[in-house]
Amino acid sequence: MIRSLYSGVSGMKAHQARMDVIGNNIANVNTYGFKSGRASFSDVYYQTISAATGATNTSGGTNPSQIGYGVQLGSVDTIQTRATFSMTDNALDLAIAGEGFFQVQDSDGNTYYTRAGQLSIDATGNLVDSNGNFVLGVCGDPLGKSPSSSKIQIAVPNVQPSASTAAETINGVIYTIKASNQTTDGNVTFNFESDPTLPGGQPAQAFITSAGITIKLNASHRFGDLSELNDAINDAVTEANGGVQHSAGIFTITTEPSNIFPGTGLTGEDIISTDYSTTLGSITGLPDSGVFGGIGFMSVSTDFSSEGVVTFNPAIYEAEVASGDNKHAEGWSISMDVDGTTYTGYVTKEMTASGSFLMKNTDGNYVQMTHPGLAAVNVAAGIASDSSATLGDTIAAPIGDYEATASKKSEALGLGSTAIKLEGGTEGGSQTVADLSSISIGADGAIEAIHAMHGRIQLGRIDLATFVNPQGLEQSGNTYFVATANS
């Protein structure tokens, strides 16, 4: 009776241990990196009442008769399987998709292994876990380095002092603005505007705000060159800064190509304007009719460069007239002299209906004229189609003055078309994690950051530890494991 009670008690004790394992599993259902346990039972020992006997010629064999005396806890196994992932929205939180453990080290130098990847960076740049222990791996640029178990400290390379600068391409011209002093104060945004209300004698006005520097140029003031423009801008910035030079120093604008200012200079409106169109030239005083029975002015090329008094010199030919690709058996060769530049065109035999023709010079500039057709021109000139003659100006056009005005290409620089942001200014010196724009950890464990000066850089690598028998690891609390002789 007593022995049966002992056996029952052993069962209760073993099941109590199993319930402890189950309870621990339930309690840690939301613990990151936790690995559940599994309890296994084994029987204890047996009292043999009768041993087994073999069969003989006279009797059969018998089985052994035994009485068991209870149960005991055989083992508690750690189930080293991967749990489900969860999103934390923390850039430094990690999970291990395959085998392996994070390596961490406490203040006494003890090394532990864990699957919990709740990581952060402390005030001194150390990569630590949620318990404040150091995460181990490769410190610094990991390229070409073997796996390691060193403390990972995020060390951002120093930067050299540099002045802020910006480059912007506007209408084919590259504008570069650079500050003279090496400071972050030069990392500002410039906006350029034209202001027709500024009084004469004040070429520019500046406004300094937290958003940047706005430069207003006097719309009617004429700047002789880029140097004069730079002086006006810096004088205005100094005045807006309370009479003290800006902490970024002198701002200098340079261009490529460098000769963007014509000899006559540019107004503030020209510098700011974004109207890049060409103002076409013209010929004034030339009537739309009455010249050769209706030859009249239509338009000029955008590079029409002649200016002065217009004179026509028409002539009629019977023989073939050759001029480049123009070969005509009959037609008028019409020339126009403008201030020493000759423009020539043809009203040819093929031009039976009214239309237009171009009078060109050697540079390719042209004047476009209308005509009523060759027959109408002949009649208007009083010349038979089989005749030849050189006609005077009075036949070419009514007596009078005809003036030509050259086309003018836009002098607009377009500096007001966009905000120009200066960047890269720094006093230099040591850098910390706070100077990084972002930091993340890749699938290969590489710690990658973005820095304003260095760009994309790698600052370390987390190396995993693997074991032949991970179930042989011993749990030590805080989701840590320690290595054993059987791991």
C-alpha atoms as one frame of an Amber mdcrd trajectory, in Angstrom:
protein
   0.000   0.000   0.000   2.793   2.383   0.915   4.711   1.516  -2.263   1.714
   2.349  -4.463   1.400   5.742  -2.777   5.063   6.434  -3.480   4.544   5.587
  -7.141   1.541   7.923  -7.339   3.477  10.723  -5.668   6.302  10.316  -8.212
   3.745  10.707 -10.985   2.396  13.874  -9.405   5.905  15.271  -9.051   6.737
  14.484 -12.681   3.517  16.000 -13.939   4.130  19.038 -11.758   7.425  19.522
 -13.567   5.638  19.160 -16.913   3.059  21.741 -15.868   5.904  24.053 -14.867
   7.346  23.749 -18.369   3.953  24.374 -19.965   3.297  27.330 -17.677   6.646
  28.840 -18.564   5.860  28.434 -22.255   2.535  30.188 -21.825   4.040  32.978
 -19.728   6.608  33.767 -22.425   4.294  33.559 -25.411   5.055  37.248 -26.234
   8.718  37.242 -25.255  10.989  38.086 -28.199  13.626  35.415 -28.737  12.069
  32.932 -26.300  12.335  29.223 -27.136   9.717  26.903 -25.673  10.513  23.775
 -23.690   9.146  20.246 -23.864   9.021  17.873 -20.844   9.645  14.141 -21.357
   8.988  11.379 -18.775  10.793   8.131 -18.055  10.019   5.267 -15.685  12.246
   4.706 -12.626  13.002   1.060 -11.725  11.224  -2.280 -11.429  10.964  -5.137
  -8.902  11.157  -8.479 -10.684   8.721 -10.950  -9.152   9.681 -13.755 -11.460
  12.203 -13.901 -14.197  11.481 -15.058 -17.683  12.018 -18.759 -18.466  12.701
 -20.478 -21.724  10.636 -23.251 -23.268  11.625 -26.934 -22.686  10.534 -30.268
 -24.083   8.064 -30.582 -21.274   6.836 -26.966 -20.763   6.540 -23.632 -22.486
   8.453 -20.443 -21.643   7.190 -17.728 -19.249   7.498 -13.927 -19.376   9.032
 -11.932 -16.574   6.742 -10.489 -13.924   7.753  -6.948 -12.750   6.275  -4.162
 -10.654   7.239  -0.570 -11.508   7.856   1.969  -8.794   6.877   5.328 -10.316
   7.896   7.888 -12.961  10.527  10.557 -13.208  11.220  13.628 -15.404  13.367
  12.303 -18.231  14.380  15.591 -19.927  13.280  19.122 -20.738  14.208  19.871
 -24.343  14.498  23.362 -25.849  12.646  23.614 -29.154  15.006  25.636 -31.355
  12.588  26.430 -34.167  12.000  29.815 -35.784   9.025  31.764 -34.500   6.857
  34.082 -36.575   8.112  37.570 -37.419   6.424  40.732 -36.183   6.671  44.326
 -37.392   8.097  46.817 -34.881   8.748  49.940 -37.042  12.177  50.220 -35.424
  14.936  50.360 -38.046  17.388  48.547 -35.762  15.117  45.665 -34.714  16.237
  42.390 -36.273  14.999  38.831 -36.667  16.977  35.787 -37.770  15.376  33.916
 -40.649  17.636  30.862 -40.461  20.110  29.338 -38.041  22.341  31.239 -35.655
  22.333  33.541 -32.653  23.259  37.145 -31.978  26.386  37.461 -29.864  26.240
  39.827 -26.889  28.680  40.586 -24.104  27.977  41.910 -20.618  30.110  44.293
 -18.572  32.063  41.380 -17.047  33.077  40.072 -20.451  30.690  37.108 -20.449
  29.395  36.171 -23.887  25.787  35.158 -24.390  23.771  34.096 -27.385  20.241
  35.201 -28.169  17.620  35.243 -30.887  16.108  38.494 -29.583  17.006  41.301
 -31.979  15.791  44.397 -30.140  18.812  46.616 -30.758  19.651  50.275 -30.273
  22.630  52.624 -30.186  23.663  54.138 -26.850  25.006  57.631 -26.214  28.591
  56.591 -26.943  27.742  54.882 -30.229  27.739  51.280 -28.980  25.285  48.877
 -30.569  23.479  47.247 -27.627  20.543  44.933 -27.001  17.525  45.619 -24.815
  19.539  44.661 -21.699  22.307  47.135 -22.475  24.835  44.452 -23.389  27.199
  44.967 -26.303  26.341  43.371 -29.647  29.345  41.648 -31.211  30.578  41.462
 -34.784  32.841  43.600 -36.985  33.464  47.236 -36.064  34.091  49.699 -38.907
  33.969  49.045 -42.642  33.300  45.276 -42.913  34.491  44.908 -46.503  36.912
  41.988 -46.720  36.865  41.289 -42.972  36.306  37.809 -41.519  33.502  37.145
 -39.010  34.395  38.553 -35.609  33.254  38.852 -32.013  34.294  42.448 -31.365
  32.138  45.093 -29.745  30.361  47.089 -32.426  30.745  50.820 -31.921  29.341
  53.123 -34.580  32.260  55.405 -35.465  31.401  57.984 -38.127  34.481  59.208
 -40.052  35.561  62.792 -39.480  34.841  65.380 -42.152  37.077  68.084 -43.546
  35.931  71.706 -43.321  34.241  72.868 -46.512  32.322  75.843 -47.818  28.777
  75.445 -49.060  28.170  75.470 -52.791  25.450  74.894 -55.373  25.320  74.470
 -59.130  22.260  74.996 -61.318  21.882  74.885 -65.095  19.531  77.556 -66.463
  18.936  77.963 -70.203  22.202  76.180 -71.008  24.333  78.216 -68.582  25.817
  76.579 -65.479  25.542  78.879 -62.456  27.674  78.116 -59.403  27.184  79.917
 -56.090  29.797  79.394 -53.388  30.267  80.802 -49.895  33.738  81.816 -48.745
  33.586  80.553 -45.143  33.592  76.900 -44.073  30.442  76.677 -41.993  27.003
  75.137 -41.984  25.600  78.684 -41.932  26.248  78.766 -45.662  23.741  75.988
 -46.324  21.010  78.396 -47.385  18.581  78.722 -50.276  18.814  81.722 -52.611
  15.788  83.141 -54.418  16.208  85.910 -57.000  13.516  88.403 -57.973  13.208
  91.607 -59.995  11.812  94.687 -58.266  10.864  97.757 -60.356  10.070  99.748
 -57.199  13.634  99.943 -55.901  14.915 103.522 -56.066  17.660 104.562 -58.457
  21.096 104.083 -56.980  20.038 100.953 -55.082  20.957  98.007 -57.313  19.766
  95.263 -54.947  17.942  94.513 -51.724  18.178  91.345 -49.595  15.866  89.668
 -47.091  17.225  87.015 -44.711  14.783  84.543 -43.132  14.927  81.040 -41.719
  13.878  79.794 -45.165  16.850  81.384 -46.922  17.980  84.600 -48.606  15.848
  86.493 -51.120  17.691  88.873 -53.453  15.657  91.556 -55.232  17.450  93.240
 -58.125  16.514  96.714 -59.289  14.697  96.006 -62.559  16.097  99.084 -64.346
  19.613  99.121 -62.896  22.237  98.046 -65.441  24.975  95.756 -64.157  28.176
  95.986 -66.191  29.431  92.474 -65.442  29.163  89.516 -63.074  31.615  91.049
 -60.614  29.393  94.103 -60.207  26.392  91.835 -59.670  28.248  89.863 -56.958
  29.250  93.070 -55.188  25.666  94.330 -55.218  24.348  91.029 -53.835  26.875
  90.867 -50.988  26.355  94.528 -50.086  22.616  93.872 -49.879  23.130  90.735
 -47.735  25.408  92.648 -45.356  22.844  95.436 -45.021  20.056  92.914 -44.369
  22.272  91.285 -41.717  22.399  94.457 -39.659  25.498  95.833 -41.328  27.551
  92.749 -40.440  28.933  90.365 -43.034  27.034  87.076 -43.227  28.620  84.294
 -41.167  29.055  82.314 -44.384  31.250  85.113 -45.734  31.127  86.321 -49.321
  28.767  84.651 -51.779  30.200  84.457 -55.295  28.344  83.604 -58.498  30.349
  82.180 -61.399  29.085  80.907 -64.749  30.078  78.527 -67.504  30.483  79.962
 -70.070  31.905  82.983 -68.304  31.057  85.673 -70.884  27.303  85.895 -70.362
  27.257  89.695 -69.970  27.265  91.701 -73.223  29.393  94.805 -73.526  26.437
  97.015 -72.655  25.696  95.056 -69.472  22.372  93.652 -68.284  19.517  95.141
 -66.307  18.142  93.536 -63.195  15.095  92.539 -65.227  17.340  90.864 -67.836
  19.127  88.881 -65.136  15.901  87.643 -63.548  13.694  87.262 -66.631  12.868
  83.845 -68.052  11.738  85.166 -71.450  14.337  83.583 -73.729  12.558  84.417
 -77.001  14.197  86.427 -79.798  12.854  89.846 -80.759  12.598  89.658 -84.544
  14.053  92.368 -86.719  11.954  94.317 -89.179  11.993  96.379 -92.351   9.808
  99.457 -92.021   8.502 101.674 -94.821   8.345  98.880 -97.411   4.781  98.738
 -98.817   2.854  95.524 -99.199   2.069  96.303-102.853   3.288  98.460-105.712
   6.769  96.940-105.778   7.019  94.757-108.886   3.268  94.517-108.871   3.044
  93.267-105.338   6.415  92.171-103.902   6.144  92.874-100.227   7.890  92.228
 -96.913   6.769  89.235 -94.792   9.354  88.361 -92.147  13.055  88.139 -91.276
  15.160  85.334 -89.818  15.757  85.268 -86.071  19.415  86.120 -86.715  18.713
  88.990 -89.113  21.611  91.257 -88.245  21.599  94.148 -90.733  20.597  97.642
 -89.793  20.389 100.807 -91.890  18.821 102.076 -95.115  17.379  99.529 -97.562
  18.175  99.738-101.312  16.719  97.352-103.965  18.665  96.366-107.090  16.441
  94.172-109.306  17.545  92.729-112.661  15.905  90.438-115.215  17.683  87.663
-117.058  16.990  85.564-120.140  19.914  83.211-119.638  20.296  80.620-116.918
  21.107  82.113-113.525  23.231  79.907-111.253  23.399  80.458-107.519  24.008
  77.352-105.481  21.081  75.051-106.117  19.129  77.807-107.914  19.285  77.374
-111.730  16.694  79.323-113.687  16.114  79.776-117.430  14.229  82.993-116.828
  13.604  85.113-113.803  14.319  88.170-111.727  17.403  88.344-109.548  16.533
  90.756-106.757  19.156  92.159-104.437  18.710  94.252-101.348  21.558  96.178
 -99.766  21.216  96.998 -96.093  24.078  98.975 -94.614  26.654  97.192 -96.749
  25.133  93.698 -96.464  23.633  92.206 -99.635  20.581  89.929 -99.583  19.696
  88.138-102.842  16.610  86.213-103.935  14.934  85.013-107.127  11.507  85.234
-108.722  11.867  82.416-111.223  10.168  80.915-114.251   8.722  78.191-112.068
   6.887  80.753-109.910   3.717  81.000-111.964   1.425  81.595-109.004   1.778
  84.071-106.198   3.884  82.989-103.253   7.012  83.937-101.363  10.776  83.776
-101.741  13.791  84.274 -99.496  16.483  86.883 -99.940  19.637  85.555 -98.268
  23.071  86.867 -97.401  26.304  84.894 -97.113  25.732  84.264 -93.385  22.390
  82.586 -93.961  20.266  85.446 -92.656  17.188  85.982 -94.758  14.313  88.309
 -95.501  11.091  86.651 -96.662   9.220  88.491 -99.425   5.905  87.969-101.247
   5.521  87.973-105.053   2.516  87.818-107.451   4.177  85.394-109.896   6.751
  85.967-112.641   4.265  87.049-115.327   2.736  89.676-113.040   6.179  90.980
-112.152   7.067  91.262-115.837   3.874  93.183-116.594   4.324  95.475-113.608
   7.880  96.229-114.660   6.822  96.887-118.260   9.286  94.334-119.577   8.406
  91.616-122.094   9.178  88.105-121.037  11.822  87.727-123.756  13.586  90.963
-122.895  16.474  91.620-120.611  17.249  94.731-118.647  18.655  96.164-115.474
  16.065  98.182-113.632  16.650 101.135-111.393  15.495 101.732-107.850  12.480
 103.695-109.011  11.129 100.558-110.672  12.059  98.388-107.738  10.115 100.394
-105.204   8.501 103.768-104.786  10.839 106.537-103.820  11.186 106.714-100.056
  13.214 105.602 -97.054  13.124 101.988 -95.894  14.802 101.136 -92.612  15.948
  97.747 -91.340  16.177  96.797 -87.675  18.252  93.792 -86.637  16.802  90.864
 -84.742  17.763  90.838 -81.096  18.312  87.659 -79.164  17.018  87.599 -75.617
  19.496  88.654 -72.951  17.448  87.036 -70.196  19.544  84.928 -67.811  16.588
  83.320 -66.017  18.110  83.582 -62.545  14.618  83.957 -61.132  13.414  80.645
 -62.571  14.390  78.453 -59.615  15.549  78.496 -56.022  19.240  77.631 -55.655
  20.082  75.637 -52.533  23.643  75.724 -51.218  24.791  72.541 -49.479  27.887
  70.861 -48.081  29.050  73.661 -45.816  30.599  72.406 -42.571  33.149  73.383
 -39.961  34.463  69.805 -40.129  35.692  67.756 -37.163  34.442  64.626 -35.449
  31.043  63.186 -36.259  28.554  61.182 -34.211  25.478  59.099 -34.857  23.460
  62.311 -34.536  25.102  63.561 -37.753  23.714  60.640 -39.771  20.649  61.133
 -41.938  19.605  57.504 -41.472  20.974  54.167 -40.317  19.802  50.646 -41.096
  20.940  47.025 -41.001  20.876  44.910 -44.141  20.009  41.253 -44.612  23.725
  40.419 -44.484  24.092  42.138 -41.108  25.950  45.141 -42.555  25.236  48.386
 -40.727  24.723  51.071 -43.370  24.213  54.791 -42.848  23.746  57.917 -44.951
  25.831  60.980 -44.131  25.528  64.426 -45.687  29.223  64.561 -46.593  30.286
  60.917 -46.844  27.157  59.683 -48.598  26.310  56.002 -48.111  28.807  54.318
 -45.756  29.074  50.977 -43.914  29.992  51.242 -40.246  30.005  47.637 -39.033
  28.540  44.170 -39.404  26.628  41.906 -37.036  28.023  38.371 -37.186  25.933
  35.398 -36.041  27.190  32.443 -34.019  26.093  28.956 -35.050  26.293  25.675
 -33.140  26.432  22.037 -34.171  23.853  21.214 -31.523  21.854  24.333 -30.620
  19.635  22.232 -28.315  22.732  21.705 -26.196  22.798  25.401 -25.246  21.878
  26.286 -21.692  19.309  28.984 -20.988  20.411  31.633 -18.519  17.467  34.068
 -18.491  16.804  37.298 -20.381  16.374  35.091 -23.493  20.093  34.388 -23.313
  21.852  31.091 -23.925  25.352  30.050 -22.933  27.545  27.511 -24.661  28.002
  24.069 -23.097  30.233  21.084 -23.746  27.444  19.524 -25.821  26.462  22.563
 -27.943
